[in-house]
């Protein structure tokens, strides 16, 4: 998850939204609520992925179910 944030923000690496999404997805699939939330944000804005509100809501709900 943290490496995904680095790629999303360009902290210490060149910004690469596709790589950030890939890393967020790996962590989200393992149940990381922070990653689920941030990946949901990517789907909301269409950053690094095609915009998909339904997938964003699904991810936000997964994160919320964990208290995020």
N, CA, C and O atoms as a Maestro MAE file, in Angstrom:
{
 s_m_m2io_version
 :::
 2.0.0
}

f_m_ct {
 s_m_title
 :::
 protein
 m_atom[272] {
  # First column is atom index #
  i_m_mmod_type
  r_m_x_coord
  r_m_y_coord
  r_m_z_coord
  i_m_residue_number
  s_m_chain_name
  s_m_pdb_residue_name
  s_m_pdb_atom_name
  i_m_atomic_number
  :::
  1 25 0.815 -1.198 0.000 1 A "UNK " " N  " 7
  2 3 0.000 0.000 0.000 1 A "UNK " " CA " 6
  3 2 0.856 1.257 0.000 1 A "UNK " " C  " 6
  4 15 0.614 2.177 -0.782 1 A "UNK " " O  " 8
  5 25 1.864 1.301 0.883 2 A "UNK " " N  " 7
  6 3 2.680 2.514 0.989 2 A "UNK " " CA " 6
  7 2 3.422 2.816 -0.302 2 A "UNK " " C  " 6
  8 15 3.542 3.978 -0.690 2 A "UNK " " O  " 8
  9 25 3.915 1.794 -0.965 3 A "UNK " " N  " 7
  10 3 4.596 2.013 -2.239 3 A "UNK " " CA " 6
  11 2 3.610 2.557 -3.277 3 A "UNK " " C  " 6
  12 15 3.974 3.391 -4.107 3 A "UNK " " O  " 8
  13 25 2.379 2.089 -3.228 4 A "UNK " " N  " 7
  14 3 1.351 2.626 -4.120 4 A "UNK " " CA " 6
  15 2 1.149 4.112 -3.907 4 A "UNK " " C  " 6
  16 15 0.985 4.867 -4.865 4 A "UNK " " O  " 8
  17 25 1.161 4.536 -2.642 5 A "UNK " " N  " 7
  18 3 1.047 5.971 -2.356 5 A "UNK " " CA " 6
  19 2 2.213 6.749 -2.944 5 A "UNK " " C  " 6
  20 15 2.032 7.853 -3.457 5 A "UNK " " O  " 8
  21 25 3.406 6.178 -2.870 6 A "UNK " " N  " 7
  22 3 4.575 6.847 -3.442 6 A "UNK " " CA " 6
  23 2 4.384 7.061 -4.939 6 A "UNK " " C  " 6
  24 15 4.667 8.142 -5.456 6 A "UNK " " O  " 8
  25 25 3.906 6.036 -5.633 7 A "UNK " " N  " 7
  26 3 3.676 6.178 -7.073 7 A "UNK " " CA " 6
  27 2 2.518 7.125 -7.364 7 A "UNK " " C  " 6
  28 15 2.551 7.849 -8.359 7 A "UNK " " O  " 8
  29 25 1.516 7.131 -6.530 8 A "UNK " " N  " 7
  30 3 0.368 8.015 -6.745 8 A "UNK " " CA " 6
  31 2 0.761 9.480 -6.580 8 A "UNK " " C  " 6
  32 15 0.268 10.344 -7.305 8 A "UNK " " O  " 8
  33 25 1.642 9.755 -5.630 9 A "UNK " " N  " 7
  34 3 2.001 11.142 -5.320 9 A "UNK " " CA " 6
  35 2 3.340 11.580 -5.897 9 A "UNK " " C  " 6
  36 15 3.669 12.766 -5.869 9 A "UNK " " O  " 8
  37 25 4.117 10.632 -6.420 10 A "UNK " " N  " 7
  38 3 5.437 10.980 -6.937 10 A "UNK " " CA " 6
  39 2 6.449 11.214 -5.834 10 A "UNK " " C  " 6
  40 15 7.403 11.970 -6.019 10 A "UNK " " O  " 8
  41 25 6.257 10.580 -4.695 11 A "UNK " " N  " 7
  42 3 7.177 10.735 -3.568 11 A "UNK " " CA " 6
  43 2 8.330 9.749 -3.715 11 A "UNK " " C  " 6
  44 15 8.162 8.550 -3.493 11 A "UNK " " O  " 8
  45 25 9.504 10.260 -4.091 12 A "UNK " " N  " 7
  46 3 10.686 9.427 -4.235 12 A "UNK " " CA " 6
  47 2 10.767 8.676 -5.550 12 A "UNK " " C  " 6
  48 15 11.790 8.058 -5.846 12 A "UNK " " O  " 8
  49 25 9.714 8.719 -6.338 13 A "UNK " " N  " 7
  50 3 9.662 8.068 -7.651 13 A "UNK " " CA " 6
  51 2 8.893 8.973 -8.610 13 A "UNK " " C  " 6
  52 15 8.178 9.878 -8.182 13 A "UNK " " O  " 8
  53 25 9.043 8.724 -9.895 14 A "UNK " " N  " 7
  54 3 8.219 9.456 -10.858 14 A "UNK " " CA " 6
  55 2 6.768 9.011 -10.689 14 A "UNK " " C  " 6
  56 15 6.509 7.820 -10.521 14 A "UNK " " O  " 8
  57 25 5.829 9.935 -10.730 15 A "UNK " " N  " 7
  58 3 4.426 9.545 -10.600 15 A "UNK " " CA " 6
  59 2 4.033 8.548 -11.693 15 A "UNK " " C  " 6
  60 15 4.380 8.723 -12.861 15 A "UNK " " O  " 8
  61 25 3.318 7.520 -11.304 16 A "UNK " " N  " 7
  62 3 2.870 6.492 -12.239 16 A "UNK " " CA " 6
  63 2 1.548 5.953 -11.698 16 A "UNK " " C  " 6
  64 15 1.530 5.057 -10.854 16 A "UNK " " O  " 8
  65 25 0.456 6.502 -12.189 17 A "UNK " " N  " 7
  66 3 -0.855 6.148 -11.644 17 A "UNK " " CA " 6
  67 2 -1.244 4.706 -11.933 17 A "UNK " " C  " 6
  68 15 -1.920 4.072 -11.123 17 A "UNK " " O  " 8
  69 25 -0.826 4.184 -13.076 18 A "UNK " " N  " 7
  70 3 -1.139 2.786 -13.384 18 A "UNK " " CA " 6
  71 2 -0.442 1.860 -12.388 18 A "UNK " " C  " 6
  72 15 -1.035 0.881 -11.934 18 A "UNK " " O  " 8
  73 25 0.803 2.160 -12.047 19 A "UNK " " N  " 7
  74 3 1.530 1.350 -11.065 19 A "UNK " " CA " 6
  75 2 0.916 1.515 -9.679 19 A "UNK " " C  " 6
  76 15 0.826 0.548 -8.922 19 A "UNK " " O  " 8
  77 25 0.496 2.725 -9.342 20 A "UNK " " N  " 7
  78 3 -0.163 2.947 -8.059 20 A "UNK " " CA " 6
  79 2 -1.422 2.099 -7.962 20 A "UNK " " C  " 6
  80 15 -1.670 1.469 -6.934 20 A "UNK " " O  " 8
  81 25 -2.215 2.081 -9.024 21 A "UNK " " N  " 7
  82 3 -3.440 1.280 -9.033 21 A "UNK " " CA " 6
  83 2 -3.101 -0.198 -8.887 21 A "UNK " " C  " 6
  84 15 -3.767 -0.915 -8.140 21 A "UNK " " O  " 8
  85 25 -2.082 -0.657 -9.586 22 A "UNK " " N  " 7
  86 3 -1.691 -2.071 -9.487 22 A "UNK " " CA " 6
  87 2 -1.338 -2.435 -8.049 22 A "UNK " " C  " 6
  88 15 -1.755 -3.476 -7.542 22 A "UNK " " O  " 8
  89 25 -0.570 -1.573 -7.402 23 A "UNK " " N  " 7
  90 3 -0.147 -1.839 -6.022 23 A "UNK " " CA " 6
  91 2 -1.307 -1.702 -5.043 23 A "UNK " " C  " 6
  92 15 -1.423 -2.498 -4.111 23 A "UNK " " O  " 8
  93 25 -2.163 -0.709 -5.239 24 A "UNK " " N  " 7
  94 3 -3.355 -0.581 -4.397 24 A "UNK " " CA " 6
  95 2 -4.234 -1.824 -4.528 24 A "UNK " " C  " 6
  96 15 -4.781 -2.316 -3.541 24 A "UNK " " O  " 8
  97 25 -4.362 -2.327 -5.762 25 A "UNK " " N  " 7
  98 3 -5.211 -3.501 -5.995 25 A "UNK " " CA " 6
  99 2 -4.652 -4.731 -5.276 25 A "UNK " " C  " 6
  100 15 -5.405 -5.507 -4.688 25 A "UNK " " O  " 8
  101 25 -3.333 -4.903 -5.326 26 A "UNK " " N  " 7
  102 3 -2.718 -6.039 -4.619 26 A "UNK " " CA " 6
  103 2 -3.032 -5.977 -3.126 26 A "UNK " " C  " 6
  104 15 -3.416 -6.978 -2.520 26 A "UNK " " O  " 8
  105 25 -2.866 -4.805 -2.549 27 A "UNK " " N  " 7
  106 3 -3.117 -4.654 -1.114 27 A "UNK " " CA " 6
  107 2 -4.615 -4.742 -0.809 27 A "UNK " " C  " 6
  108 15 -5.007 -5.337 0.195 27 A "UNK " " O  " 8
  109 25 -5.448 -4.158 -1.663 28 A "UNK " " N  " 7
  110 3 -6.899 -4.198 -1.452 28 A "UNK " " CA " 6
  111 2 -7.408 -5.631 -1.489 28 A "UNK " " C  " 6
  112 15 -8.276 -6.007 -0.701 28 A "UNK " " O  " 8
  113 25 -6.867 -6.433 -2.407 29 A "UNK " " N  " 7
  114 3 -7.283 -7.832 -2.515 29 A "UNK " " CA " 6
  115 2 -6.891 -8.642 -1.285 29 A "UNK " " C  " 6
  116 15 -7.451 -9.709 -1.034 29 A "UNK " " O  " 8
  117 25 -5.928 -8.135 -0.519 30 A "UNK " " N  " 7
  118 3 -5.514 -8.791 0.721 30 A "UNK " " CA " 6
  119 2 -6.257 -8.222 1.927 30 A "UNK " " C  " 6
  120 15 -5.967 -8.579 3.068 30 A "UNK " " O  " 8
  121 25 -7.220 -7.334 1.665 31 A "UNK " " N  " 7
  122 3 -8.060 -6.808 2.734 31 A "UNK " " CA " 6
  123 2 -7.578 -5.523 3.379 31 A "UNK " " C  " 6
  124 15 -8.091 -5.144 4.432 31 A "UNK " " O  " 8
  125 25 -6.604 -4.835 2.782 32 A "UNK " " N  " 7
  126 3 -6.088 -3.591 3.345 32 A "UNK " " CA " 6
  127 2 -7.103 -2.468 3.111 32 A "UNK " " C  " 6
  128 15 -7.354 -2.072 1.973 32 A "UNK " " O  " 8
  129 25 -7.683 -1.961 4.202 33 A "UNK " " N  " 7
  130 3 -8.727 -0.937 4.097 33 A "UNK " " CA " 6
  131 2 -8.203 0.361 3.488 33 A "UNK " " C  " 6
  132 15 -8.916 1.000 2.713 33 A "UNK " " O  " 8
  133 25 -6.983 0.764 3.816 34 A "UNK " " N  " 7
  134 3 -6.413 1.977 3.220 34 A "UNK " " CA " 6
  135 2 -6.321 1.834 1.712 34 A "UNK " " C  " 6
  136 15 -6.651 2.761 0.973 34 A "UNK " " O  " 8
  137 25 -5.876 0.681 1.260 35 A "UNK " " N  " 7
  138 3 -5.749 0.437 -0.174 35 A "UNK " " CA " 6
  139 2 -7.124 0.398 -0.835 35 A "UNK " " C  " 6
  140 15 -7.295 0.922 -1.936 35 A "UNK " " O  " 8
  141 25 -8.095 -0.211 -0.180 36 A "UNK " " N  " 7
  142 3 -9.450 -0.252 -0.731 36 A "UNK " " CA " 6
  143 2 -9.989 1.160 -0.902 36 A "UNK " " C  " 6
  144 15 -10.591 1.486 -1.925 36 A "UNK " " O  " 8
  145 25 -9.770 1.991 0.103 37 A "UNK " " N  " 7
  146 3 -10.243 3.376 0.047 37 A "UNK " " CA " 6
  147 2 -9.554 4.151 -1.084 37 A "UNK " " C  " 6
  148 15 -10.216 4.825 -1.873 37 A "UNK " " O  " 8
  149 25 -8.233 4.052 -1.155 38 A "UNK " " N  " 7
  150 3 -7.506 4.796 -2.185 38 A "UNK " " CA " 6
  151 2 -7.810 4.272 -3.586 38 A "UNK " " C  " 6
  152 15 -7.911 5.053 -4.533 38 A "UNK " " O  " 8
  153 25 -7.953 2.969 -3.721 39 A "UNK " " N  " 7
  154 3 -8.320 2.410 -5.018 39 A "UNK " " CA " 6
  155 2 -9.729 2.871 -5.405 39 A "UNK " " C  " 6
  156 15 -9.992 3.155 -6.574 39 A "UNK " " O  " 8
  157 25 -10.616 2.942 -4.439 40 A "UNK " " N  " 7
  158 3 -11.939 3.494 -4.702 40 A "UNK " " CA " 6
  159 2 -11.860 4.917 -5.224 40 A "UNK " " C  " 6
  160 15 -12.603 5.299 -6.128 40 A "UNK " " O  " 8
  161 25 -10.959 5.694 -4.653 41 A "UNK " " N  " 7
  162 3 -10.757 7.063 -5.128 41 A "UNK " " CA " 6
  163 2 -10.267 7.107 -6.571 41 A "UNK " " C  " 6
  164 15 -10.669 7.971 -7.350 41 A "UNK " " O  " 8
  165 25 -9.393 6.163 -6.916 42 A "UNK " " N  " 7
  166 3 -8.920 6.089 -8.299 42 A "UNK " " CA " 6
  167 2 -10.076 5.801 -9.243 42 A "UNK " " C  " 6
  168 15 -10.166 6.397 -10.317 42 A "UNK " " O  " 8
  169 25 -10.968 4.887 -8.849 43 A "UNK " " N  " 7
  170 3 -12.116 4.571 -9.700 43 A "UNK " " CA " 6
  171 2 -13.110 5.733 -9.752 43 A "UNK " " C  " 6
  172 15 -13.776 5.923 -10.769 43 A "UNK " " O  " 8
  173 25 -13.217 6.499 -8.690 44 A "UNK " " N  " 7
  174 3 -14.098 7.670 -8.686 44 A "UNK " " CA " 6
  175 2 -13.629 8.716 -9.692 44 A "UNK " " C  " 6
  176 15 -14.422 9.270 -10.453 44 A "UNK " " O  " 8
  177 25 -12.326 8.974 -9.679 45 A "UNK " " N  " 7
  178 3 -11.776 10.039 -10.522 45 A "UNK " " CA " 6
  179 2 -11.305 9.562 -11.886 45 A "UNK " " C  " 6
  180 15 -11.065 10.373 -12.780 45 A "UNK " " O  " 8
  181 25 -11.170 8.249 -12.052 46 A "UNK " " N  " 7
  182 3 -10.628 7.737 -13.305 46 A "UNK " " CA " 6
  183 2 -9.134 7.920 -13.407 46 A "UNK " " C  " 6
  184 15 -8.596 8.057 -14.505 46 A "UNK " " O  " 8
  185 25 -8.457 7.925 -12.273 47 A "UNK " " N  " 7
  186 3 -7.014 8.100 -12.244 47 A "UNK " " CA " 6
  187 2 -6.321 6.741 -12.295 47 A "UNK " " C  " 6
  188 15 -6.370 5.976 -11.332 47 A "UNK " " O  " 8
  189 25 -5.677 6.449 -13.424 48 A "UNK " " N  " 7
  190 3 -4.976 5.188 -13.592 48 A "UNK " " CA " 6
  191 2 -5.862 4.032 -14.009 48 A "UNK " " C  " 6
  192 15 -5.364 2.947 -14.311 48 A "UNK " " O  " 8
  193 25 -7.165 4.247 -14.028 49 A "UNK " " N  " 7
  194 3 -8.153 3.243 -14.436 49 A "UNK " " CA " 6
  195 2 -9.312 3.968 -15.114 49 A "UNK " " C  " 6
  196 15 -9.436 5.189 -15.012 49 A "UNK " " O  " 8
  197 25 -10.154 3.210 -15.802 50 A "UNK " " N  " 7
  198 3 -11.378 3.801 -16.322 50 A "UNK " " CA " 6
  199 2 -12.287 4.153 -15.149 50 A "UNK " " C  " 6
  200 15 -12.390 3.389 -14.189 50 A "UNK " " O  " 8
  201 25 -12.937 5.296 -15.224 51 A "UNK " " N  " 7
  202 3 -13.837 5.744 -14.165 51 A "UNK " " CA " 6
  203 2 -14.986 4.747 -14.033 51 A "UNK " " C  " 6
  204 15 -15.604 4.367 -15.027 51 A "UNK " " O  " 8
  205 25 -15.269 4.323 -12.795 52 A "UNK " " N  " 7
  206 3 -16.300 3.309 -12.551 52 A "UNK " " CA " 6
  207 2 -16.872 3.536 -11.155 52 A "UNK " " C  " 6
  208 15 -16.307 3.085 -10.159 52 A "UNK " " O  " 8
  209 25 -17.996 4.239 -11.097 53 A "UNK " " N  " 7
  210 3 -18.589 4.574 -9.802 53 A "UNK " " CA " 6
  211 2 -19.033 3.344 -9.024 53 A "UNK " " C  " 6
  212 15 -18.919 3.316 -7.799 53 A "UNK " " O  " 8
  213 25 -19.534 2.329 -9.715 54 A "UNK " " N  " 7
  214 3 -19.992 1.120 -9.021 54 A "UNK " " CA " 6
  215 2 -18.825 0.421 -8.322 54 A "UNK " " C  " 6
  216 15 -18.960 -0.032 -7.185 54 A "UNK " " O  " 8
  217 25 -17.686 0.335 -9.001 55 A "UNK " " N  " 7
  218 3 -16.513 -0.293 -8.382 55 A "UNK " " CA " 6
  219 2 -15.993 0.567 -7.240 55 A "UNK " " C  " 6
  220 15 -15.543 0.042 -6.222 55 A "UNK " " O  " 8
  221 25 -16.053 1.882 -7.402 56 A "UNK " " N  " 7
  222 3 -15.631 2.778 -6.329 56 A "UNK " " CA " 6
  223 2 -16.478 2.559 -5.082 56 A "UNK " " C  " 6
  224 15 -15.946 2.458 -3.976 56 A "UNK " " O  " 8
  225 25 -17.780 2.488 -5.256 57 A "UNK " " N  " 7
  226 3 -18.677 2.279 -4.113 57 A "UNK " " CA " 6
  227 2 -18.387 0.936 -3.450 57 A "UNK " " C  " 6
  228 15 -18.359 0.842 -2.223 57 A "UNK " " O  " 8
  229 25 -18.173 -0.102 -4.258 58 A "UNK " " N  " 7
  230 3 -17.870 -1.426 -3.709 58 A "UNK " " CA " 6
  231 2 -16.617 -1.374 -2.829 58 A "UNK " " C  " 6
  232 15 -16.589 -1.933 -1.733 58 A "UNK " " O  " 8
  233 25 -15.590 -0.697 -3.326 59 A "UNK " " N  " 7
  234 3 -14.337 -0.601 -2.572 59 A "UNK " " CA " 6
  235 2 -14.503 0.259 -1.321 59 A "UNK " " C  " 6
  236 15 -13.984 -0.084 -0.259 59 A "UNK " " O  " 8
  237 25 -15.218 1.366 -1.440 60 A "UNK " " N  " 7
  238 3 -15.460 2.208 -0.265 60 A "UNK " " CA " 6
  239 2 -16.227 1.427 0.806 60 A "UNK " " C  " 6
  240 15 -15.951 1.567 1.998 60 A "UNK " " O  " 8
  241 25 -17.176 0.618 0.384 61 A "UNK " " N  " 7
  242 3 -17.945 -0.189 1.348 61 A "UNK " " CA " 6
  243 2 -17.055 -1.225 2.030 61 A "UNK " " C  " 6
  244 15 -17.186 -1.455 3.232 61 A "UNK " " O  " 8
  245 25 -16.154 -1.849 1.279 62 A "UNK " " N  " 7
  246 3 -15.225 -2.799 1.891 62 A "UNK " " CA " 6
  247 2 -14.375 -2.114 2.953 62 A "UNK " " C  " 6
  248 15 -14.167 -2.652 4.040 62 A "UNK " " O  " 8
  249 25 -13.891 -0.930 2.625 63 A "UNK " " N  " 7
  250 3 -13.081 -0.183 3.596 63 A "UNK " " CA " 6
  251 2 -13.910 0.226 4.793 63 A "UNK " " C  " 6
  252 15 -13.445 0.123 5.928 63 A "UNK " " O  " 8
  253 25 -15.136 0.689 4.563 64 A "UNK " " N  " 7
  254 3 -16.012 1.123 5.653 64 A "UNK " " CA " 6
  255 2 -16.362 -0.040 6.559 64 A "UNK " " C  " 6
  256 15 -16.475 0.139 7.772 64 A "UNK " " O  " 8
  257 25 -16.536 -1.222 6.001 65 A "UNK " " N  " 7
  258 3 -16.852 -2.400 6.815 65 A "UNK " " CA " 6
  259 2 -15.731 -2.722 7.802 65 A "UNK " " C  " 6
  260 15 -15.944 -3.414 8.797 65 A "UNK " " O  " 8
  261 25 -14.538 -2.210 7.510 66 A "UNK " " N  " 7
  262 3 -13.396 -2.412 8.415 66 A "UNK " " CA " 6
  263 2 -13.153 -1.198 9.321 66 A "UNK " " C  " 6
  264 15 -12.151 -1.129 10.034 66 A "UNK " " O  " 8
  265 25 -14.081 -0.255 9.278 67 A "UNK " " N  " 7
  266 3 -13.961 0.907 10.150 67 A "UNK " " CA " 6
  267 2 -13.171 2.056 9.572 67 A "UNK " " C  " 6
  268 15 -12.838 2.994 10.297 67 A "UNK " " O  " 8
  269 25 -12.856 2.013 8.269 68 A "UNK " " N  " 7
  270 3 -12.093 3.097 7.658 68 A "UNK " " CA " 6
  271 2 -12.987 4.280 7.401 68 A "UNK " " C  " 6
  272 15 -12.528 5.301 6.887 68 A "UNK " " O  " 8
  :::
 }
 m_bond[271] {
  # First column is bond index #
  i_m_from
  i_m_to
  i_m_order
  :::
  1 1 2 1
  2 2 3 1
  3 3 4 2
  4 3 5 1
  5 5 6 1
  6 6 7 1
  7 7 8 2
  8 7 9 1
  9 9 10 1
  10 10 11 1
  11 11 12 2
  12 11 13 1
  13 13 14 1
  14 14 15 1
  15 15 16 2
  16 15 17 1
  17 17 18 1
  18 18 19 1
  19 19 20 2
  20 19 21 1
  21 21 22 1
  22 22 23 1
  23 23 24 2
  24 23 25 1
  25 25 26 1
  26 26 27 1
  27 27 28 2
  28 27 29 1
  29 29 30 1
  30 30 31 1
  31 31 32 2
  32 31 33 1
  33 33 34 1
  34 34 35 1
  35 35 36 2
  36 35 37 1
  37 37 38 1
  38 38 39 1
  39 39 40 2
  40 39 41 1
  41 41 42 1
  42 42 43 1
  43 43 44 2
  44 43 45 1
  45 45 46 1
  46 46 47 1
  47 47 48 2
  48 47 49 1
  49 49 50 1
  50 50 51 1
  51 51 52 2
  52 51 53 1
  53 53 54 1
  54 54 55 1
  55 55 56 2
  56 55 57 1
  57 57 58 1
  58 58 59 1
  59 59 60 2
  60 59 61 1
  61 61 62 1
  62 62 63 1
  63 63 64 2
  64 63 65 1
  65 65 66 1
  66 66 67 1
  67 67 68 2
  68 67 69 1
  69 69 70 1
  70 70 71 1
  71 71 72 2
  72 71 73 1
  73 73 74 1
  74 74 75 1
  75 75 76 2
  76 75 77 1
  77 77 78 1
  78 78 79 1
  79 79 80 2
  80 79 81 1
  81 81 82 1
  82 82 83 1
  83 83 84 2
  84 83 85 1
  85 85 86 1
  86 86 87 1
  87 87 88 2
  88 87 89 1
  89 89 90 1
  90 90 91 1
  91 91 92 2
  92 91 93 1
  93 93 94 1
  94 94 95 1
  95 95 96 2
  96 95 97 1
  97 97 98 1
  98 98 99 1
  99 99 100 2
  100 99 101 1
  101 101 102 1
  102 102 103 1
  103 103 104 2
  104 103 105 1
  105 105 106 1
  106 106 107 1
  107 107 108 2
  108 107 109 1
  109 109 110 1
  110 110 111 1
  111 111 112 2
  112 111 113 1
  113 113 114 1
  114 114 115 1
  115 115 116 2
  116 115 117 1
  117 117 118 1
  118 118 119 1
  119 119 120 2
  120 119 121 1
  121 121 122 1
  122 122 123 1
  123 123 124 2
  124 123 125 1
  125 125 126 1
  126 126 127 1
  127 127 128 2
  128 127 129 1
  129 129 130 1
  130 130 131 1
  131 131 132 2
  132 131 133 1
  133 133 134 1
  134 134 135 1
  135 135 136 2
  136 135 137 1
  137 137 138 1
  138 138 139 1
  139 139 140 2
  140 139 141 1
  141 141 142 1
  142 142 143 1
  143 143 144 2
  144 143 145 1
  145 145 146 1
  146 146 147 1
  147 147 148 2
  148 147 149 1
  149 149 150 1
  150 150 151 1
  151 151 152 2
  152 151 153 1
  153 153 154 1
  154 154 155 1
  155 155 156 2
  156 155 157 1
  157 157 158 1
  158 158 159 1
  159 159 160 2
  160 159 161 1
  161 161 162 1
  162 162 163 1
  163 163 164 2
  164 163 165 1
  165 165 166 1
  166 166 167 1
  167 167 168 2
  168 167 169 1
  169 169 170 1
  170 170 171 1
  171 171 172 2
  172 171 173 1
  173 173 174 1
  174 174 175 1
  175 175 176 2
  176 175 177 1
  177 177 178 1
  178 178 179 1
  179 179 180 2
  180 179 181 1
  181 181 182 1
  182 182 183 1
  183 183 184 2
  184 183 185 1
  185 185 186 1
  186 186 187 1
  187 187 188 2
  188 187 189 1
  189 189 190 1
  190 190 191 1
  191 191 192 2
  192 191 193 1
  193 193 194 1
  194 194 195 1
  195 195 196 2
  196 195 197 1
  197 197 198 1
  198 198 199 1
  199 199 200 2
  200 199 201 1
  201 201 202 1
  202 202 203 1
  203 203 204 2
  204 203 205 1
  205 205 206 1
  206 206 207 1
  207 207 208 2
  208 207 209 1
  209 209 210 1
  210 210 211 1
  211 211 212 2
  212 211 213 1
  213 213 214 1
  214 214 215 1
  215 215 216 2
  216 215 217 1
  217 217 218 1
  218 218 219 1
  219 219 220 2
  220 219 221 1
  221 221 222 1
  222 222 223 1
  223 223 224 2
  224 223 225 1
  225 225 226 1
  226 226 227 1
  227 227 228 2
  228 227 229 1
  229 229 230 1
  230 230 231 1
  231 231 232 2
  232 231 233 1
  233 233 234 1
  234 234 235 1
  235 235 236 2
  236 235 237 1
  237 237 238 1
  238 238 239 1
  239 239 240 2
  240 239 241 1
  241 241 242 1
  242 242 243 1
  243 243 244 2
  244 243 245 1
  245 245 246 1
  246 246 247 1
  247 247 248 2
  248 247 249 1
  249 249 250 1
  250 250 251 1
  251 251 252 2
  252 251 253 1
  253 253 254 1
  254 254 255 1
  255 255 256 2
  256 255 257 1
  257 257 258 1
  258 258 259 1
  259 259 260 2
  260 259 261 1
  261 261 262 1
  262 262 263 1
  263 263 264 2
  264 263 265 1
  265 265 266 1
  266 266 267 1
  267 267 268 2
  268 267 269 1
  269 269 270 1
  270 270 271 1
  271 271 272 2
  :::
 }
}
